[in-house]
Amino acid sequence: MEWMYHILGYAVPFVVVLSVLVFVHELGHYLVARWCGVKIETFSIGFGREIIGFTDKAGTRWKFSLIPLGGYVQMYGDTDPTSTNTDLATLNHMDEKERNVAFFFKPVWQRALIVFAGPAINFLYAILVLTALFSIEGQPYTPALVGGLAKEGVAIESGFKLKDKVVSVNGQEIERFQQLQRLVTVNLGR
């Protein structure tokens, strides 16, 4: 039963966090592609067979797929979701209306912007999430707790015990382990 704890405790949160990051990344590609007039055929979180999905008014298929270790945005005219094998015959037979909404016929600067948008939005997302976390929780720190004692050391002679919390040193208030570490380093041998 321990393996079930590991799956629920580690694998499930990993997949959820990864799926959120993939969604944000692919959303960057999607939004900029739509802004540039590219038709999006599929927005997928995961690979393989579709588990659940829907088609929106613009004709984009939004779906969750079986293997949740990535995702993709398939743009019009791209016959391969990985964009590695473009079918040139399909591209050559497109009429003017189809070429206007196909990724491959957009100017280079628009294609570059679409490709860049995924990593860029992940970068901005990280800044927003960390800013929100630090605003709510404050900066994380390690409290000044005694985690280990050297045999026959000064700490034992002074009466320290494991898990004691150091609240002050020579009248100076201590909240973080880093403060205690700095004071000990400056006052070695005392």
Short mmCIF file of C-alpha atoms in Angstrom, two decimals, residues 34-152:
data_model
loop_
_atom_site.label_atom_id
_atom_site.label_comp_id
_atom_site.label_asym_id
_atom_site.label_seq_id
_atom_site.Cartn_x
_atom_site.Cartn_y
_atom_site.Cartn_z
CA ARG A 34 -4.92 33.82 -32.87
CA TRP A 35 -3.79 37.46 -32.64
CA CYS A 36 -1.75 36.91 -35.83
CA GLY A 37 -4.79 35.41 -37.58
CA VAL A 38 -3.71 31.76 -37.50
CA LYS A 39 -6.48 29.18 -37.23
CA ILE A 40 -5.92 26.71 -34.39
CA GLU A 41 -7.16 23.18 -35.01
CA THR A 42 -6.21 21.52 -31.70
CA PHE A 43 -5.18 22.63 -28.20
CA SER A 44 -4.10 19.53 -26.30
CA ILE A 45 -2.85 18.93 -22.79
CA GLY A 46 -1.16 15.56 -23.06
CA PHE A 47 -0.46 13.24 -25.97
CA GLY A 48 -2.13 10.16 -27.38
CA ARG A 49 -5.79 9.27 -27.33
CA GLU A 50 -8.24 11.95 -26.22
CA ILE A 51 -9.83 11.43 -22.81
CA ILE A 52 -12.17 14.41 -22.81
CA GLY A 53 -12.60 17.51 -24.93
CA PHE A 54 -14.85 19.98 -26.74
CA THR A 55 -14.82 22.08 -29.89
CA ASP A 56 -15.27 25.85 -29.53
CA LYS A 57 -17.02 28.30 -31.91
CA ALA A 58 -13.75 29.00 -33.76
CA GLY A 59 -13.37 25.29 -34.58
CA THR A 60 -10.54 24.58 -32.12
CA ARG A 61 -10.63 21.17 -30.44
CA TRP A 62 -9.67 21.61 -26.76
CA LYS A 63 -8.75 18.28 -25.18
CA PHE A 64 -7.04 16.35 -22.42
CA SER A 65 -5.17 13.32 -23.71
CA LEU A 66 -4.07 10.04 -22.17
CA ILE A 67 -0.35 10.76 -21.57
CA PRO A 68 -0.18 13.98 -19.48
CA LEU A 69 3.51 14.73 -20.02
CA GLY A 70 3.30 17.72 -22.37
CA GLY A 71 0.94 19.23 -24.86
CA TYR A 72 0.66 21.02 -28.17
CA VAL A 73 -1.19 23.58 -30.23
CA GLN A 74 -1.80 22.33 -33.77
CA MET A 75 -2.14 25.19 -36.22
CA TYR A 76 -3.97 25.10 -39.53
CA GLY A 77 -2.02 23.41 -42.30
CA ASP A 78 0.26 21.58 -39.89
CA THR A 79 -0.47 17.93 -40.57
CA ASP A 80 1.87 16.72 -37.81
CA PRO A 81 1.24 17.93 -34.23
CA THR A 82 5.00 17.84 -33.55
CA SER A 83 5.63 20.11 -36.57
CA THR A 84 8.44 17.84 -37.76
CA ASN A 85 6.96 16.52 -41.01
CA THR A 86 5.06 19.22 -42.83
CA ASP A 87 3.11 17.89 -45.81
CA LEU A 88 4.25 20.24 -48.58
CA ALA A 89 1.67 18.83 -50.99
CA THR A 90 -1.10 19.97 -48.62
CA LEU A 91 0.46 23.44 -48.31
CA ASN A 92 0.85 23.80 -52.09
CA HIS A 93 -2.84 23.00 -52.70
CA MET A 94 -4.20 25.63 -50.30
CA ASP A 95 -6.27 28.44 -51.75
CA GLU A 96 -5.76 32.11 -50.77
CA LYS A 97 -8.33 31.97 -47.94
CA GLU A 98 -6.62 28.93 -46.40
CA ARG A 99 -3.15 30.47 -46.76
CA ASN A 100 -4.33 33.55 -44.85
CA VAL A 101 -4.99 31.44 -41.72
CA ALA A 102 -2.08 28.96 -42.04
CA PHE A 103 0.97 29.31 -39.79
CA PHE A 104 3.45 28.50 -42.57
CA PHE A 105 2.28 31.40 -44.74
CA LYS A 106 2.58 34.07 -42.03
CA PRO A 107 5.52 36.50 -42.15
CA VAL A 108 8.68 35.35 -40.35
CA TRP A 109 8.26 37.93 -37.57
CA GLN A 110 4.78 36.58 -36.76
CA ARG A 111 5.93 32.96 -36.79
CA ALA A 112 8.85 33.90 -34.51
CA LEU A 113 6.48 35.74 -32.16
CA ILE A 114 4.14 32.72 -32.01
CA VAL A 115 7.03 30.37 -31.21
CA PHE A 116 8.50 32.79 -28.63
CA ALA A 117 5.14 33.32 -26.88
CA GLY A 118 5.13 29.93 -25.11
CA PRO A 119 8.39 30.37 -23.16
CA ALA A 120 7.70 34.08 -22.66
CA ILE A 121 4.34 33.50 -20.98
CA ASN A 122 5.90 30.79 -18.75
CA PHE A 123 8.50 33.34 -17.65
CA LEU A 124 5.82 35.95 -16.88
CA TYR A 125 3.66 33.33 -15.16
CA ALA A 126 6.54 32.38 -12.85
CA ILE A 127 7.06 36.03 -11.91
CA LEU A 128 3.34 36.50 -11.19
CA VAL A 129 3.02 33.29 -9.14
CA LEU A 130 6.15 33.94 -7.08
CA THR A 131 5.15 37.56 -6.51
CA ALA A 132 1.72 36.43 -5.31
CA LEU A 133 3.19 33.73 -3.04
CA PHE A 134 5.74 36.09 -1.48
CA SER A 135 3.04 38.76 -1.04
CA ILE A 136 0.75 36.35 0.78
CA GLU A 137 3.23 34.17 2.67
CA GLY A 138 6.30 36.38 2.80
CA GLN A 139 9.78 35.19 1.96
CA PRO A 140 10.34 31.56 3.01
CA TYR A 141 13.05 30.98 5.60
CA THR A 142 14.41 28.30 7.88
CA PRO A 143 13.67 28.90 11.57
CA ALA A 144 16.58 28.90 14.03
CA LEU A 145 16.12 25.37 15.39
CA VAL A 146 18.85 23.11 16.74
CA GLY A 147 19.05 20.24 14.26
CA GLY A 148 22.21 18.56 15.46
CA LEU A 149 24.83 18.79 18.19
CA ALA A 150 28.54 17.94 18.13
CA LYS A 151 29.66 15.61 20.93
CA GLU A 152 31.56 17.52 23.58
#
